[in-house]
PDB file of C-alpha atoms in Angstrom:
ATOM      1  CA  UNK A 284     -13.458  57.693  16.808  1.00 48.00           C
ATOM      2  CA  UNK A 285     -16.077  55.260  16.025  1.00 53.00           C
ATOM      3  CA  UNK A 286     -16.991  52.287  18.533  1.00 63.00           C
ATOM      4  CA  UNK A 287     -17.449  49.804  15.839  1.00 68.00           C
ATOM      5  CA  UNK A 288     -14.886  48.854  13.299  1.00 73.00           C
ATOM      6  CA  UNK A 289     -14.919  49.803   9.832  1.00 85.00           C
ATOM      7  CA  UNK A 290     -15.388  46.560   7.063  1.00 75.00           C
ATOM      8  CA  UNK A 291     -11.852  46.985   6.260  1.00 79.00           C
ATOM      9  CA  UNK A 292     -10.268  46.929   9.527  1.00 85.00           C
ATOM     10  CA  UNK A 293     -12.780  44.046  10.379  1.00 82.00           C
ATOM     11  CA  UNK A 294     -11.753  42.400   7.310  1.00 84.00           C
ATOM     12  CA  UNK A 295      -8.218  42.995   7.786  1.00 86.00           C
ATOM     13  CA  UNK A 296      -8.455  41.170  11.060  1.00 88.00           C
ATOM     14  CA  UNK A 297     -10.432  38.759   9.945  1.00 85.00           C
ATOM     15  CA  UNK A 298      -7.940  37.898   6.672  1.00 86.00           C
ATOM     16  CA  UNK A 299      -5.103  38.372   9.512  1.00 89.00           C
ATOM     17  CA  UNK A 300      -6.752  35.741  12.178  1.00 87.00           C
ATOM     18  CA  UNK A 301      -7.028  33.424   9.509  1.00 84.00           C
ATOM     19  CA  UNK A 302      -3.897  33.698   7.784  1.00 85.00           C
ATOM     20  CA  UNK A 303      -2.542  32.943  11.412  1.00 88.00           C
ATOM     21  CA  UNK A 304      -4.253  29.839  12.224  1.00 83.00           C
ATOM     22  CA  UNK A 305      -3.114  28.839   9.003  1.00 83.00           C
ATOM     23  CA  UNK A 306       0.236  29.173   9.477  1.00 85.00           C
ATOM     24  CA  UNK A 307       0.966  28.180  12.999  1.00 87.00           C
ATOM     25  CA  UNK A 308      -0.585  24.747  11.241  1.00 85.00           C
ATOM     26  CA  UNK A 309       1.608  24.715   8.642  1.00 84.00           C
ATOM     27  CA  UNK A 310       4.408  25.351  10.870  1.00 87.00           C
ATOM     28  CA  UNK A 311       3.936  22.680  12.935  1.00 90.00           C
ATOM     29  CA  UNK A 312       3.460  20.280  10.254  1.00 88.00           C
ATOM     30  CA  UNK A 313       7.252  21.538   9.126  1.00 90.00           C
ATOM     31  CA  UNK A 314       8.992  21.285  11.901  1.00 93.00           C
ATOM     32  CA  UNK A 315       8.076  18.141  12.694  1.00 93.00           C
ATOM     33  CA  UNK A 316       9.421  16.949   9.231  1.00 94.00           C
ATOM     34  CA  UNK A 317      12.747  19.219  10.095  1.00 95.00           C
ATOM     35  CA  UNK A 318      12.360  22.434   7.492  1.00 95.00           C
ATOM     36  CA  UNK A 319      11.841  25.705   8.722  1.00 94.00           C
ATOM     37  CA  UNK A 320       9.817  28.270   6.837  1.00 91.00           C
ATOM     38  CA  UNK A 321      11.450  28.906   3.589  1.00 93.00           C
ATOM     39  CA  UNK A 322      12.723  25.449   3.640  1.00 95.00           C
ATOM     40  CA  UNK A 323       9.047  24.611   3.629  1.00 94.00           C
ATOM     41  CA  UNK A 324       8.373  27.029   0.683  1.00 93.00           C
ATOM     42  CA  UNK A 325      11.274  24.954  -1.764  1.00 95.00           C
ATOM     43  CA  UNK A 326       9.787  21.967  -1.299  1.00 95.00           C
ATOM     44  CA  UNK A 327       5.829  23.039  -1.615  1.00 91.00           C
ATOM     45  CA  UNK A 328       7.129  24.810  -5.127  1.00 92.00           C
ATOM     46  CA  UNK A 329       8.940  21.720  -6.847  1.00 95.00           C
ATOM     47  CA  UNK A 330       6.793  20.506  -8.984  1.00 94.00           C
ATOM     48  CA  UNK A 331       9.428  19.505 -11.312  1.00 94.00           C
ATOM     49  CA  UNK A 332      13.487  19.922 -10.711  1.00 95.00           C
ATOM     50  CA  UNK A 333      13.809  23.816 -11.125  1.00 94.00           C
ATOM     51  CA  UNK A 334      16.925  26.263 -10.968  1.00 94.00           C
ATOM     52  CA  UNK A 335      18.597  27.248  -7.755  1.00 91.00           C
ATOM     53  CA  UNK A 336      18.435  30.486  -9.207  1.00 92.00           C
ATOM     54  CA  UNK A 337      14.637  30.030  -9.888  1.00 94.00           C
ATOM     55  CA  UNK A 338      13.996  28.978  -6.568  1.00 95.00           C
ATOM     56  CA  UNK A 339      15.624  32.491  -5.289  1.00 95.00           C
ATOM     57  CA  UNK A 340      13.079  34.255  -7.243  1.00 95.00           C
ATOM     58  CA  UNK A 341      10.168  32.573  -5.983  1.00 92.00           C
ATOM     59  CA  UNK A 342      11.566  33.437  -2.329  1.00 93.00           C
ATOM     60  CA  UNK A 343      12.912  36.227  -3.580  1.00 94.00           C
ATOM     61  CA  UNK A 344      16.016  35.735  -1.530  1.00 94.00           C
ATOM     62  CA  UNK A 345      19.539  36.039  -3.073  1.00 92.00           C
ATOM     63  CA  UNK A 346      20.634  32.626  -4.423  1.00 89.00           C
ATOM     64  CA  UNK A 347      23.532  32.265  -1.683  1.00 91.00           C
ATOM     65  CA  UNK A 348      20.983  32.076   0.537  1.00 94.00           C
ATOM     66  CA  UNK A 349      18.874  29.180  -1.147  1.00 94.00           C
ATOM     67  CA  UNK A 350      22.409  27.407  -1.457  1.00 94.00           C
ATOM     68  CA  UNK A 351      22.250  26.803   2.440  1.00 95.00           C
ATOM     69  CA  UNK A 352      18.506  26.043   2.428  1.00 96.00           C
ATOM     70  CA  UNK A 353      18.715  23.329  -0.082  1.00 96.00           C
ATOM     71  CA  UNK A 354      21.924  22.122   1.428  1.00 96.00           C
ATOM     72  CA  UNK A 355      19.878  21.354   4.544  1.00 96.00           C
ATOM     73  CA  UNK A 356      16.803  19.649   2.405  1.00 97.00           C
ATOM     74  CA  UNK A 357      19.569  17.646   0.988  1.00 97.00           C
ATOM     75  CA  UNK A 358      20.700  16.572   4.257  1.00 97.00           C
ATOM     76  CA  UNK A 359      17.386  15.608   5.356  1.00 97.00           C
ATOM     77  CA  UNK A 360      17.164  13.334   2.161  1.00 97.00           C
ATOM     78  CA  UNK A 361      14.097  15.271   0.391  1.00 98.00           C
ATOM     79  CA  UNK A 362      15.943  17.086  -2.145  1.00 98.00           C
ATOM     80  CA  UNK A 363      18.852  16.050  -4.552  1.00 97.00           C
ATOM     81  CA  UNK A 364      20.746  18.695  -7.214  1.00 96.00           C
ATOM     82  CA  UNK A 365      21.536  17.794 -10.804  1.00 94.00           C
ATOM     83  CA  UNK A 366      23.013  18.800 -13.477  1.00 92.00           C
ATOM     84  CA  UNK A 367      20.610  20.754 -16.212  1.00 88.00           C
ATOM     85  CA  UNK A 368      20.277  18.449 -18.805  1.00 87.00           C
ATOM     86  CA  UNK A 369      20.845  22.121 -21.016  1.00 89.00           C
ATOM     87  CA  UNK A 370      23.657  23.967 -19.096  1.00 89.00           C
ATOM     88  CA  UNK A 371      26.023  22.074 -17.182  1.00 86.00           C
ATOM     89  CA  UNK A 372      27.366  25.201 -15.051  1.00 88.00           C
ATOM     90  CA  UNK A 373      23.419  25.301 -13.943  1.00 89.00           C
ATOM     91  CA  UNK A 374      22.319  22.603 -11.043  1.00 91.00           C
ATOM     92  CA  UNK A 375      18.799  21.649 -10.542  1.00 95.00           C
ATOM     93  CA  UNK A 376      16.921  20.712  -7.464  1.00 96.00           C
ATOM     94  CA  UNK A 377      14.897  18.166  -7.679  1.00 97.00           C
ATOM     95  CA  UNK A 378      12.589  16.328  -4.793  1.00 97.00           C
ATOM     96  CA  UNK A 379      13.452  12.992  -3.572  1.00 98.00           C
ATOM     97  CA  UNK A 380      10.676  10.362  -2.797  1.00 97.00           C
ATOM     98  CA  UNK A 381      10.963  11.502   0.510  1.00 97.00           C
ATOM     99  CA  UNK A 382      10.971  14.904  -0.348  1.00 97.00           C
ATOM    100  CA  UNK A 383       7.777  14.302  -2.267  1.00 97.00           C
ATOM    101  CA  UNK A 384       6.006  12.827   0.697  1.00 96.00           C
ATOM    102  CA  UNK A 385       6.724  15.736   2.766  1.00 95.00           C
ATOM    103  CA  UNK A 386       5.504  18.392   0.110  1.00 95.00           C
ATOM    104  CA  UNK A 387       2.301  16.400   0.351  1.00 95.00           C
ATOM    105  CA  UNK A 388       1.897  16.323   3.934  1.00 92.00           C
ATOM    106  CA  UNK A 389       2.808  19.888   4.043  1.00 90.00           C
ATOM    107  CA  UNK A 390       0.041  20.849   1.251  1.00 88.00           C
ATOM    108  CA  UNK A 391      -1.680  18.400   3.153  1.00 88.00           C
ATOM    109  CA  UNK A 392      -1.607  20.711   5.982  1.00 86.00           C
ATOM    110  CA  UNK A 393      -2.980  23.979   4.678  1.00 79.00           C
ATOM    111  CA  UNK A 394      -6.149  21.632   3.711  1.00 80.00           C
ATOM    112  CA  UNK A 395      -6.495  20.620   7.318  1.00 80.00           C
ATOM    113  CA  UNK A 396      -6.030  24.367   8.491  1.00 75.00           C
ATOM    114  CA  UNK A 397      -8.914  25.462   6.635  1.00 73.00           C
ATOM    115  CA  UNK A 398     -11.264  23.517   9.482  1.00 76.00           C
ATOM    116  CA  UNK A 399     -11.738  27.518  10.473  1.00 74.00           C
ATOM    117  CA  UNK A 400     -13.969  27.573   7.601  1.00 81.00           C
ATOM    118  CA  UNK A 401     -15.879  24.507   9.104  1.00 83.00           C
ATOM    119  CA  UNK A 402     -18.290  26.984  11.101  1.00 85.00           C
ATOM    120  CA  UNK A 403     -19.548  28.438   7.709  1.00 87.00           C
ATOM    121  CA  UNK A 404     -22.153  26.154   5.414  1.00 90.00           C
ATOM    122  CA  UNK A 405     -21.309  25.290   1.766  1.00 90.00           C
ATOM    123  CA  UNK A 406     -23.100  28.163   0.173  1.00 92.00           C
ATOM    124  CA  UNK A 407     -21.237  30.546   2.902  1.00 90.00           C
ATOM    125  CA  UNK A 408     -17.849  29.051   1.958  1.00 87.00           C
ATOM    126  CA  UNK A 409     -18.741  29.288  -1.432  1.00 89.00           C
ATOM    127  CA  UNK A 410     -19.136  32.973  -1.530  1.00 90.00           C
ATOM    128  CA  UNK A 411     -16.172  33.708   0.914  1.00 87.00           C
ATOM    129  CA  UNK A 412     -14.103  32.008  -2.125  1.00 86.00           C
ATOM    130  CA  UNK A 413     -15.623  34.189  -5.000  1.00 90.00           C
ATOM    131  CA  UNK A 414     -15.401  37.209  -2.885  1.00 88.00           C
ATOM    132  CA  UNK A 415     -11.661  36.772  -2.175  1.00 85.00           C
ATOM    133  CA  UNK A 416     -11.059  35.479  -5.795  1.00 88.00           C
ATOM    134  CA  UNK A 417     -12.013  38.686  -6.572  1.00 91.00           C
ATOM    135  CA  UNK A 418     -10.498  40.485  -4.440  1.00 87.00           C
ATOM    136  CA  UNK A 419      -7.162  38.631  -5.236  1.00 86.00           C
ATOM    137  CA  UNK A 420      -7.496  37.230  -9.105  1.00 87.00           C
ATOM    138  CA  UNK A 421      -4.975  35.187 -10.442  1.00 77.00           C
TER     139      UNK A 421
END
């Protein structure tokens, strides 16, 4: 066995150190706004009132489960349901003005984790996003 690493199980550590710091930072910005994980997710993907069953999909969890999730959010005064305006068997979640203010404080936070990319200069950062926007297109 080799002494030195191959570049994919360097990069893999690498992508995994990062993805780390990243989300022990995130973390901490969501519990101390009172939303675990997933709870977290709901509110960073609301862009606009959306399903219940559409948030399920983008957690891909079963919809019972988002039921107690956005029960909580709705506790904590950041999410309300509605009625679709389309389908009134379907309810909506939609963000609250608080709820709003903590999905920009959370997206706020993976901004302020990236400081691990402080140690590299603009043209280095540069390239470390064209290489992984390759790597991982849209």
């Amino acid at each position: 066995m080799s002494a030195h690493p191959t570049a994919e199980t360097a990069l893999t550590r690498a992508l995994t150190r990062a993805s780390d710091h990243i989300r022990r930072h995130v973390l901490e910005v969501a519990a101390a706004h009172g939303v675990n994980p997933p709870q977290a997710a709901i509110l960073r993907h609301l862009d606009e009132p959306m399903p219940m069953g559409g948030l399920a999909e983008i957690l891909c969890v079963d919809a019972s489960y988002v039921t107690g999730l956005v029960d909580r959010l709705e506790q904590l005064g950041y999410v309300e349901r509605r009625l679709s305006p389309t389908d009134r068997r379907v309810k909506h979640v939609a963000l609250t003005e608080a709820g709003e203010s903590t999905k920009a404080a959370l997206r706020a936070a993976f901004v302020e984790a990236a400081d691990l990319f402080d140690r590299l200069d603009e043209d280095e950062q540069r390239e470390l996003a064209r290489l992984l926007n390759k790597a991982f297109p849209d």
